Short mmCIF file of C-alpha atoms in Angstrom, two decimals:
data_model
loop_
_atom_site.label_atom_id
_atom_site.label_comp_id
_atom_site.label_asym_id
_atom_site.label_seq_id
_atom_site.Cartn_x
_atom_site.Cartn_y
_atom_site.Cartn_z
CA MET A 2 2.94 5.78 28.14
CA LYS A 3 3.95 2.93 30.44
CA SER A 4 1.16 0.74 29.29
CA ILE A 5 2.36 0.92 25.69
CA ILE A 6 5.72 -0.42 26.80
CA ALA A 7 4.11 -3.26 28.68
CA LEU A 8 1.87 -4.13 25.83
CA ALA A 9 4.89 -4.16 23.32
CA ALA A 10 6.89 -6.33 25.71
CA LEU A 11 4.09 -9.15 25.71
CA ALA A 12 3.82 -8.90 21.89
CA LEU A 13 7.55 -9.35 21.42
CA THR A 14 7.66 -12.45 23.33
CA THR A 15 6.57 -14.40 20.26
CA SER A 16 9.40 -15.78 18.09
CA PRO A 17 8.76 -15.39 14.32
CA ALA A 18 9.02 -18.95 13.65
CA THR A 19 6.56 -19.93 16.54
CA ALA A 20 2.87 -19.85 16.34
CA LEU A 21 1.24 -17.59 18.81
CA ALA A 22 -1.47 -19.55 20.60
CA GLN A 23 -4.79 -18.04 21.37
CA SER A 24 -3.96 -18.65 25.10
CA GLN A 25 -0.91 -16.42 24.90
CA LEU A 26 -2.97 -13.36 23.72
CA ARG A 27 -3.96 -10.52 25.98
CA PRO A 28 -7.80 -10.00 26.13
CA ASP A 29 -7.66 -7.06 23.88
CA GLN A 30 -5.55 -8.99 21.36
CA VAL A 31 -8.12 -11.71 21.31
CA ALA A 32 -10.75 -8.93 20.62
CA PHE A 33 -8.52 -7.60 17.85
CA HIS A 34 -7.86 -10.97 16.31
CA ALA A 35 -11.89 -11.43 15.82
CA ILE A 36 -12.03 -8.15 13.92
CA TYR A 37 -8.92 -9.18 11.72
CA LYS A 38 -10.18 -12.61 11.06
CA GLU A 39 -13.62 -11.28 10.01
CA LEU A 40 -12.26 -8.66 7.61
CA VAL A 41 -9.77 -11.04 5.85
CA GLU A 42 -12.37 -13.72 5.62
CA THR A 43 -14.65 -11.33 3.86
CA ASN A 44 -13.91 -11.61 0.15
CA THR A 45 -13.40 -8.12 -1.27
CA GLU A 46 -12.05 -8.86 -4.77
CA LEU A 47 -13.47 -6.65 -7.34
CA SER A 48 -14.66 -9.55 -9.42
CA ASP A 49 -16.82 -11.53 -6.94
CA GLY A 50 -16.15 -9.73 -3.59
CA ASP A 51 -18.20 -7.29 -1.55
CA CYS A 52 -16.70 -4.20 0.09
CA THR A 53 -19.78 -2.81 1.25
CA LEU A 54 -20.47 -6.05 3.18
CA ALA A 55 -16.98 -5.79 4.85
CA ALA A 56 -17.50 -2.06 5.73
CA SER A 57 -20.99 -2.84 7.18
CA ARG A 58 -19.50 -5.66 9.23
CA MET A 59 -16.97 -3.03 10.74
CA ALA A 60 -19.74 -0.59 11.28
CA ALA A 61 -21.67 -3.19 13.19
CA ARG A 62 -18.59 -3.65 15.40
CA LEU A 63 -18.39 -0.01 16.04
CA LYS A 64 -21.95 0.55 16.93
CA ALA A 65 -21.68 -2.45 19.30
CA ALA A 66 -18.83 -0.58 21.07
CA GLY A 67 -21.08 2.56 21.65
CA TYR A 68 -20.66 4.55 18.36
CA PRO A 69 -24.20 6.18 17.47
CA ASP A 70 -25.59 6.03 13.99
CA ALA A 71 -24.63 9.82 13.81
CA ASP A 72 -20.97 9.08 13.89
CA LEU A 73 -21.11 6.18 11.36
CA HIS A 74 -21.35 7.20 7.70
CA PRO A 75 -21.47 4.19 5.23
CA PHE A 76 -21.19 5.29 1.65
CA GLN A 77 -21.37 3.93 -1.96
CA ALA A 78 -21.71 5.46 -5.17
CA GLU A 79 -24.70 4.85 -7.68
CA GLY A 80 -24.01 1.97 -9.77
CA HIS A 81 -21.47 0.27 -7.42
CA PRO A 82 -23.34 -1.52 -4.78
CA LYS A 83 -20.65 -3.91 -3.66
CA GLU A 84 -17.92 -1.04 -3.63
CA GLY A 85 -19.03 0.97 -0.61
CA GLY A 86 -17.05 2.15 2.34
CA LEU A 87 -17.28 3.55 5.90
CA VAL A 88 -16.20 6.86 7.61
CA ALA A 89 -16.54 6.83 11.44
CA VAL A 90 -15.83 9.68 13.76
CA LEU A 91 -14.68 9.84 17.47
CA HIS A 92 -15.53 13.45 18.50
CA GLY A 93 -12.87 15.52 20.22
CA THR A 94 -13.42 18.31 22.94
CA ASP A 95 -11.96 21.12 20.97
CA PRO A 96 -14.24 21.95 17.91
CA LYS A 97 -11.49 24.31 16.65
CA ALA A 98 -8.88 21.61 16.56
CA LYS A 99 -8.57 19.89 13.09
CA ALA A 100 -9.01 16.25 13.07
CA ILE A 101 -6.78 13.38 12.12
CA LEU A 102 -7.83 10.89 9.47
CA LEU A 103 -7.01 7.10 9.71
CA LEU A 104 -7.02 5.76 6.01
CA ALA A 105 -7.29 2.08 4.79
CA HIS A 106 -8.58 0.40 1.80
CA ILE A 107 -10.57 -2.78 2.43
CA ASP A 108 -10.43 -4.10 -1.23
CA VAL A 109 -7.89 -6.79 -2.18
CA VAL A 110 -5.95 -8.02 -5.31
CA GLU A 111 -7.72 -10.88 -7.16
CA ALA A 112 -6.56 -14.23 -5.53
CA LYS A 113 -7.21 -17.53 -7.54
CA ARG A 114 -7.82 -20.55 -5.12
CA ALA A 115 -6.39 -22.95 -7.44
CA ASP A 116 -2.91 -21.13 -7.39
CA TRP A 117 -2.68 -20.76 -3.56
CA GLN A 118 -1.42 -23.46 -1.15
CA ARG A 119 -4.17 -22.22 1.34
CA ASP A 120 -7.73 -20.80 0.86
CA PRO A 121 -7.03 -17.07 0.30
CA PHE A 122 -10.22 -16.08 2.26
CA THR A 123 -9.57 -18.20 5.19
CA LEU A 124 -7.25 -16.69 7.84
CA VAL A 125 -4.51 -19.38 8.38
CA GLU A 126 -2.13 -19.16 11.38
CA GLU A 127 1.09 -21.12 10.50
CA ASN A 128 4.70 -21.10 11.81
CA GLY A 129 4.30 -17.57 13.24
CA TYR A 130 2.48 -16.02 10.19
CA PHE A 131 -0.96 -15.02 9.29
CA TYR A 132 -1.86 -16.20 5.78
CA GLY A 133 -4.63 -14.66 3.60
CA ARG A 134 -5.33 -12.30 0.86
CA GLY A 135 -5.17 -8.93 2.65
CA SER A 136 -3.63 -10.21 5.54
CA SER A 137 -0.93 -7.64 4.99
CA ASP A 138 -2.36 -5.28 2.23
CA ASP A 139 -4.30 -3.59 3.56
CA LYS A 140 -6.62 -5.35 5.96
CA ALA A 141 -3.98 -5.22 8.58
CA SER A 142 -4.18 -1.52 8.70
CA ALA A 143 -7.92 -1.43 8.32
CA SER A 144 -8.55 -3.93 11.11
CA VAL A 145 -6.22 -1.89 13.42
CA TRP A 146 -7.89 1.47 12.68
CA THR A 147 -11.35 -0.05 13.54
CA ASP A 148 -9.78 -1.85 16.67
CA THR A 149 -8.33 1.46 17.64
CA LEU A 150 -11.66 3.39 17.62
CA ILE A 151 -13.25 0.66 19.62
CA ARG A 152 -10.53 0.67 22.22
CA LEU A 153 -10.72 4.49 22.42
CA LYS A 154 -14.35 4.39 22.92
CA GLN A 155 -14.40 1.68 25.55
CA GLU A 156 -11.70 3.45 27.48
CA GLY A 157 -13.82 6.57 27.66
CA PHE A 158 -10.83 8.45 25.95
CA LYS A 159 -11.52 12.02 25.27
CA PRO A 160 -9.39 13.19 22.41
CA ARG A 161 -8.80 16.93 21.87
CA ARG A 162 -9.31 16.57 18.22
CA ASP A 163 -11.69 14.40 16.12
CA VAL A 164 -10.36 11.05 15.15
CA LYS A 165 -11.93 9.99 11.85
CA MET A 166 -11.47 6.65 10.13
CA ALA A 167 -12.10 6.00 6.23
CA LEU A 168 -12.34 2.50 4.98
CA THR A 169 -12.59 2.48 1.36
CA CYS A 170 -12.70 0.25 -1.77
CA GLY A 171 -10.99 0.43 -5.09
CA GLU A 172 -7.38 1.06 -4.29
CA GLU A 173 -6.08 -2.13 -5.79
CA THR A 174 -7.78 -1.72 -9.40
CA ALA A 175 -7.30 1.37 -11.26
CA SER A 176 -10.26 1.00 -13.42
CA ALA A 177 -12.47 0.54 -10.41
CA PHE A 178 -14.62 3.09 -8.45
CA ASN A 179 -12.19 4.40 -5.78
CA GLY A 180 -13.80 5.34 -2.64
CA ALA A 181 -10.92 7.49 -1.42
CA HIS A 182 -11.25 9.67 -4.61
CA TYR A 183 -14.92 9.76 -4.15
CA LEU A 184 -14.55 11.07 -0.38
CA ALA A 185 -11.83 13.64 -1.59
CA THR A 186 -14.08 14.98 -4.38
CA GLU A 187 -17.64 14.62 -3.24
CA LYS A 188 -17.59 14.24 0.69
CA ARG A 189 -14.66 16.44 1.57
CA ASP A 190 -16.20 18.03 4.52
CA LEU A 191 -16.79 14.45 6.01
CA ILE A 192 -13.04 13.48 5.97
CA ASP A 193 -11.58 17.10 6.51
CA ALA A 194 -8.49 16.73 8.63
CA ALA A 195 -5.07 18.37 9.34
CA PHE A 196 -3.43 15.09 8.03
CA ALA A 197 -3.86 11.43 7.40
CA LEU A 198 -2.22 8.33 8.44
CA ASN A 199 -2.22 5.47 5.78
CA GLU A 200 -0.32 2.44 4.45
CA GLY A 201 2.73 2.94 2.39
CA ALA A 202 5.66 2.10 4.78
CA GLY A 203 6.31 -0.16 7.65
CA GLY A 204 9.59 -1.66 8.64
CA ARG A 205 12.14 -3.85 7.11
CA LEU A 206 13.56 -6.98 8.59
CA ASP A 207 16.76 -8.83 7.47
CA ALA A 208 16.90 -12.39 6.50
CA SER A 209 16.98 -13.48 10.09
CA GLY A 210 13.93 -11.53 11.15
CA LYS A 211 15.79 -8.75 12.94
CA ALA A 212 14.44 -5.15 12.53
CA ILE A 213 16.69 -3.09 10.67
CA ALA A 214 14.74 0.17 10.26
CA LEU A 215 11.12 1.63 10.60
CA ASN A 216 10.08 3.50 7.60
CA ILE A 217 7.89 6.53 7.18
CA GLU A 218 6.58 7.43 3.70
CA ALA A 219 7.69 10.74 2.53
CA GLY A 220 6.18 10.87 -0.94
CA GLU A 221 5.37 8.13 -3.51
CA LYS A 222 5.75 7.60 -7.26
CA PHE A 223 3.00 8.08 -9.64
CA PRO A 224 1.45 5.02 -11.35
CA GLN A 225 0.65 5.30 -14.99
CA ASP A 226 -0.54 2.49 -17.39
CA TYR A 227 0.49 2.49 -21.08
CA GLN A 228 -1.06 0.57 -23.68
CA LEU A 229 1.16 -0.84 -26.63
CA GLU A 230 -0.96 -1.96 -29.60
CA VAL A 231 -0.36 -3.28 -32.90
CA THR A 232 -2.97 -3.83 -35.73
CA ASN A 233 -2.90 -5.85 -38.90
CA PRO A 234 -5.16 -6.88 -41.66
CA GLY A 235 -4.58 -10.59 -40.57
CA GLY A 236 -5.40 -13.60 -42.74
CA HIS A 237 -5.12 -17.41 -42.87
CA SER A 238 -2.39 -18.87 -40.47
CA SER A 239 -1.39 -21.12 -43.61
CA ARG A 240 -0.08 -17.85 -45.23
CA PRO A 241 2.35 -16.52 -42.55
CA SER A 242 4.15 -13.39 -42.91
CA PRO A 243 6.87 -11.39 -41.04
CA ASP A 244 4.33 -8.62 -40.71
CA ASN A 245 2.72 -10.26 -37.58
CA ALA A 246 1.14 -8.14 -34.93
CA ILE A 247 2.26 -10.57 -31.98
CA TYR A 248 5.84 -10.44 -33.27
CA HIS A 249 5.92 -6.68 -33.61
CA LEU A 250 4.73 -6.48 -29.94
CA ALA A 251 7.02 -9.11 -28.66
CA PHE A 252 10.07 -7.74 -30.14
CA ALA A 253 9.06 -4.08 -28.80
CA LEU A 254 8.61 -5.52 -25.31
CA THR A 255 11.94 -7.44 -25.31
CA ARG A 256 13.61 -3.96 -26.31
CA ILE A 257 11.88 -2.29 -23.45
CA ALA A 258 12.45 -5.05 -20.74
CA PRO A 259 16.07 -4.50 -19.99
CA TYR A 260 16.03 -0.70 -19.85
CA GLN A 261 16.67 1.23 -16.68
CA PHE A 262 15.80 4.75 -16.37
CA PRO A 263 18.18 6.96 -14.90
CA VAL A 264 18.79 6.97 -11.24
CA GLU A 265 17.20 9.90 -9.38
CA PHE A 266 16.86 11.10 -5.81
CA THR A 267 14.56 13.05 -3.73
CA ASP A 268 15.90 14.17 -0.43
CA ALA A 269 14.20 11.39 1.28
CA SER A 270 15.20 8.50 -1.10
CA LYS A 271 18.94 10.09 -1.05
CA ALA A 272 18.77 10.12 2.87
CA TYR A 273 17.39 6.50 2.88
CA LEU A 274 20.12 4.96 1.05
CA ALA A 275 22.71 6.90 3.09
CA GLN A 276 21.18 5.83 6.37
CA MET A 277 20.33 2.34 5.42
CA ALA A 278 23.93 1.59 4.05
CA PRO A 279 25.65 0.96 7.39
CA LEU A 280 22.55 -0.99 8.62
CA VAL A 281 22.61 -3.33 5.60
CA GLY A 282 26.33 -3.81 5.46
CA GLY A 283 28.41 -5.89 3.08
CA ASP A 284 28.51 -5.46 -0.59
CA MET A 285 24.91 -4.06 -0.66
CA GLY A 286 25.49 -1.52 2.14
CA ALA A 287 28.76 -0.34 0.30
CA ALA A 288 26.84 -0.01 -2.88
CA MET A 289 24.06 1.99 -1.32
CA ALA A 290 26.54 4.36 0.20
CA ALA A 291 28.37 4.76 -3.11
CA LEU A 292 25.17 5.42 -5.00
CA ALA A 293 24.06 8.12 -2.46
CA LYS A 294 27.37 9.89 -3.05
CA ASP A 295 27.30 9.48 -6.99
CA PRO A 296 24.06 8.67 -8.68
CA ALA A 297 26.07 7.99 -11.81
CA ASP A 298 28.04 5.19 -10.23
CA ALA A 299 26.86 2.35 -12.56
CA LYS A 300 28.44 -0.35 -10.68
CA ALA A 301 26.78 0.50 -7.52
CA ALA A 302 23.58 1.09 -9.20
CA ALA A 303 23.52 -2.36 -10.76
CA LEU A 304 23.99 -4.16 -7.36
CA VAL A 305 21.28 -1.90 -5.61
CA GLU A 306 18.77 -2.47 -8.56
CA ALA A 307 19.20 -6.24 -8.01
CA ASP A 308 16.99 -5.82 -4.97
CA PRO A 309 13.38 -5.23 -6.16
CA GLY A 310 12.58 -3.13 -3.09
CA TYR A 311 15.52 -0.81 -3.46
CA ASN A 312 15.12 -0.75 -7.19
CA GLY A 313 11.61 0.83 -7.04
CA MET A 314 12.89 3.81 -5.25
CA LEU A 315 15.89 4.61 -7.47
CA HIS A 316 14.10 5.73 -10.61
CA THR A 317 11.21 5.59 -12.86
CA THR A 318 10.39 1.79 -13.51
CA CYS A 319 8.16 0.28 -16.41
CA VAL A 320 7.19 -3.40 -16.48
CA ALA A 321 4.76 -5.49 -18.74
CA THR A 322 1.78 -6.56 -16.76
CA MET A 323 -0.81 -7.82 -19.30
CA LEU A 324 -1.02 -9.23 -22.74
CA ASN A 325 -3.91 -9.89 -25.27
CA ALA A 326 -3.44 -10.99 -28.83
CA GLY A 327 -5.05 -12.92 -31.70
CA HIS A 328 -8.64 -14.13 -32.21
CA ALA A 329 -8.35 -17.60 -33.62
CA THR A 330 -5.87 -20.38 -33.67
CA ASN A 331 -5.80 -20.64 -37.34
CA ALA A 332 -5.67 -16.98 -38.15
CA LEU A 333 -2.90 -14.41 -38.33
CA PRO A 334 -3.48 -11.93 -35.35
CA GLN A 335 -5.31 -8.75 -36.38
CA ARG A 336 -4.44 -7.12 -33.09
CA ALA A 337 -1.93 -7.51 -30.17
CA ARG A 338 -2.05 -5.50 -27.05
CA ALA A 339 0.21 -5.16 -23.88
CA ILE A 340 -0.11 -3.05 -20.79
CA VAL A 341 3.19 -1.61 -19.39
CA ASN A 342 2.65 -0.31 -15.82
CA CYS A 343 5.06 2.39 -14.90
CA ARG A 344 5.83 3.98 -11.57
CA ILE A 345 7.00 7.53 -12.43
CA PHE A 346 9.62 9.29 -10.34
CA PRO A 347 8.55 12.76 -8.95
CA GLY A 348 9.59 15.50 -11.38
CA THR A 349 9.23 13.33 -14.41
CA SER A 350 6.07 13.74 -16.69
CA VAL A 351 3.71 11.05 -18.25
CA GLU A 352 4.43 12.38 -21.55
CA GLN A 353 8.29 12.06 -21.03
CA VAL A 354 7.75 8.43 -20.10
CA ARG A 355 5.73 7.65 -23.20
CA ASP A 356 8.30 9.39 -25.42
CA GLN A 357 10.84 7.07 -23.97
CA LEU A 358 8.63 3.81 -24.41
CA ILE A 359 8.18 4.81 -28.07
CA LYS A 360 11.92 5.22 -28.39
CA LEU A 361 12.68 1.90 -26.92
CA ALA A 362 9.88 0.05 -28.92
CA ASP A 363 11.59 1.33 -32.11
CA ASP A 364 8.75 0.30 -34.30
CA PRO A 365 6.26 2.70 -35.89
CA LYS A 366 3.56 0.01 -35.88
CA VAL A 367 3.61 -0.02 -32.17
CA ALA A 368 1.30 2.62 -30.88
CA VAL A 369 2.01 3.67 -27.45
CA THR A 370 -1.05 5.40 -25.62
CA ALA A 371 -1.23 6.60 -21.97
CA LEU A 372 -4.36 5.45 -20.42
CA GLY A 373 -6.35 7.43 -18.05
CA ALA A 374 -4.50 8.82 -15.01
CA ARG A 375 -5.26 7.32 -11.62
CA SER A 376 -4.86 10.64 -9.83
CA GLU A 377 -3.25 14.12 -9.81
CA VAL A 378 0.35 14.26 -9.72
CA THR A 379 1.42 15.29 -6.18
CA LYS A 380 3.86 18.24 -6.65
CA ALA A 381 5.76 17.84 -3.36
CA PRO A 382 5.79 15.21 -0.53
CA PRO A 383 4.29 16.07 2.75
CA PRO A 384 6.66 17.64 5.21
CA LEU A 385 7.95 15.53 8.09
CA THR A 386 7.51 18.20 10.70
CA PRO A 387 8.22 17.69 14.48
CA GLN A 388 4.33 17.50 15.09
CA ILE A 389 4.37 14.35 12.81
CA MET A 390 7.59 12.83 13.87
CA GLU A 391 7.66 13.14 17.57
CA PRO A 392 4.82 10.90 18.38
CA ILE A 393 6.35 8.22 15.99
CA ARG A 394 9.77 8.66 17.76
CA GLN A 395 8.26 8.39 21.05
CA VAL A 396 6.07 5.21 20.70
CA ALA A 397 8.60 3.41 18.37
CA GLY A 398 11.47 4.07 20.92
CA GLN A 399 9.55 2.02 23.49
CA ILE A 400 8.65 -0.78 21.30
CA TRP A 401 11.61 -0.95 18.99
CA PRO A 402 14.46 0.54 21.14
CA GLY A 403 17.51 1.49 18.91
CA VAL A 404 15.89 0.89 15.69
CA PRO A 405 16.35 4.02 13.49
CA ILE A 406 13.42 5.79 11.95
CA ILE A 407 14.14 6.43 8.27
CA PRO A 408 11.95 8.26 5.74
CA VAL A 409 11.40 6.62 2.39
CA LEU A 410 10.07 7.39 -1.03
CA THR A 411 7.83 4.46 -1.81
CA ALA A 412 7.22 3.02 -5.29
CA GLY A 413 3.56 3.89 -4.96
CA ALA A 414 0.87 4.20 -5.18
CA THR A 415 -1.59 4.53 -2.32
CA ASP A 416 -4.93 6.20 -1.69
CA GLY A 417 -2.76 9.07 -0.32
CA ALA A 418 -2.58 10.24 -3.91
CA PHE A 419 -6.25 11.51 -3.64
CA MET A 420 -5.89 13.17 -0.23
CA SER A 421 -2.69 15.31 -0.44
CA PRO A 422 -4.00 17.30 -3.57
CA VAL A 423 -7.16 18.27 -1.75
CA GLY A 424 -5.03 19.56 1.20
CA ILE A 425 -4.85 16.46 3.47
CA PRO A 426 -1.18 15.73 3.88
CA THR A 427 -1.02 11.95 3.93
CA TYR A 428 1.98 9.86 5.68
CA GLY A 429 2.56 6.26 5.24
CA VAL A 430 3.19 4.70 8.62
CA THR A 431 2.12 1.18 9.85
CA GLY A 432 4.84 0.00 12.21
CA MET A 433 4.41 -3.53 10.63
CA PHE A 434 7.78 -5.03 9.78
CA GLY A 435 7.95 -7.18 6.47
CA ASP A 436 10.22 -9.86 5.30
CA PRO A 437 12.90 -8.98 2.43
CA ASP A 438 10.80 -10.99 -0.04
CA GLY A 439 7.77 -8.72 0.36
CA ASN A 440 5.44 -11.18 2.19
CA GLY A 441 3.72 -12.23 -1.05
CA VAL A 442 1.72 -8.98 -1.17
CA HIS A 443 -0.09 -9.05 -4.59
CA GLY A 444 1.27 -12.41 -5.15
CA LEU A 445 0.57 -15.89 -3.83
CA ASN A 446 0.24 -17.01 -0.20
CA GLU A 447 0.20 -13.47 1.10
CA ARG A 448 1.11 -13.35 4.76
CA ILE A 449 2.38 -11.12 7.58
CA ARG A 450 4.32 -12.21 10.80
CA MET A 451 2.02 -12.33 13.70
CA SER A 452 4.40 -10.51 15.97
CA SER A 453 4.72 -7.73 13.25
CA LEU A 454 1.04 -7.38 13.25
CA TYR A 455 0.45 -7.33 17.05
CA ASN A 456 3.43 -4.93 17.56
CA GLY A 457 2.21 -2.54 14.80
CA ARG A 458 -1.13 -2.56 16.36
CA ASP A 459 0.23 -1.25 19.60
CA PHE A 460 2.42 1.25 17.85
CA LEU A 461 -0.56 2.77 15.88
CA TYR A 462 -2.65 2.87 18.87
CA GLY A 463 0.06 4.74 20.74
CA ILE A 464 0.67 7.31 18.13
CA VAL A 465 -3.06 7.83 17.32
CA LYS A 466 -3.45 8.76 21.06
CA LEU A 467 -0.53 11.12 20.98
CA TYR A 468 -1.90 12.81 17.80
CA ALA A 469 -5.32 13.03 19.08
CA MET A 470 -4.20 15.16 22.14
CA GLN A 471 -1.99 17.50 20.18
CA LYS A 472 -2.55 21.29 20.19
#
């Protein structure tokens, strides 16, 4: 493991506020940068992108590194020519040992060029950050997994168990073809594994860029969309009436907006607050500690809820995300619709949340419908056994000495939701530390610290090698 220490030491020489010149990179980092750049610059939006192209480019790199065609399994479903993915396998020496699965999605959230300061599909290196759509979510992980398989092959590494990688499309759009779901239901044997490593948790930095904690996902909330709809006979706009579909919908949404579902805890989320409290310090730290002791402490809850990152793990959350109303500028609206996206806390049902939305809307003209579920509800989070945690502790202790490792319940949802129900426990672990503001993920000018990406790469490479040799 000395090599990992040396690699990390070099990666950490970069200040977050200082660009890392190509001349400062190690040869292996230069090779990784090329993979990362190619993947980020391959547009994989649902509207006009091509996941199949991105997957084929990663397959070509693996083939060039020595992987035979028999170990590369591109896939796509009928009717979805641009939503394909890739499964690749590095074979182990023990046929009885169950594989590990490295999971990442290669599709990205839509990015309108006119809204961005930089071209979202050009990797921009600026002030110690990489900018681009997918630079963090989730092409950082996807490029690291591809790079890790290449490194292991080129080193002649002989793992005890198979190391499998699945790059999939469709994670970012609930209505899209989902490659992880397809593999879990149609190609289960191809991805069979003892467990999977996935996105879902990284590390948290404070405002100065100091690492506070490395998080490991131990469960996630369940995503569910609800449609609120009002219909009306309509009419001419010169004959206005209070019975207006848009007004009914707008008033219902304003009644829903301020509501906070009750604070709840899993073992992981309660432990997270308790362990993070002294690290965060100040009023926020005191509030976190108080809330961990007493979930009914309204004053503490209000302070913790003010942080969007913490708020998401405290309870079920619902937020309006889309609106569609009216059919003409000079006509009374005949229909008004809104989508409310909820992230449901473990133990709460889809129907319970729908009932609460109906109660909050407080208008019989507002119909609330639960739209199709994205995945099955996971009954229990995967266990954080010594087999899972020890490699993480060993490698993290060398790269980030003294930084605590804290399990976390994430606001969800990842493609792990498709793996755990079919018997592949999935853990969110990236080792990539993010800024308190969320790094623009799903928003404008998405970014990741260069030092976070390179350190996360070394961390994931180190733990994969340890997992691959486990008995």
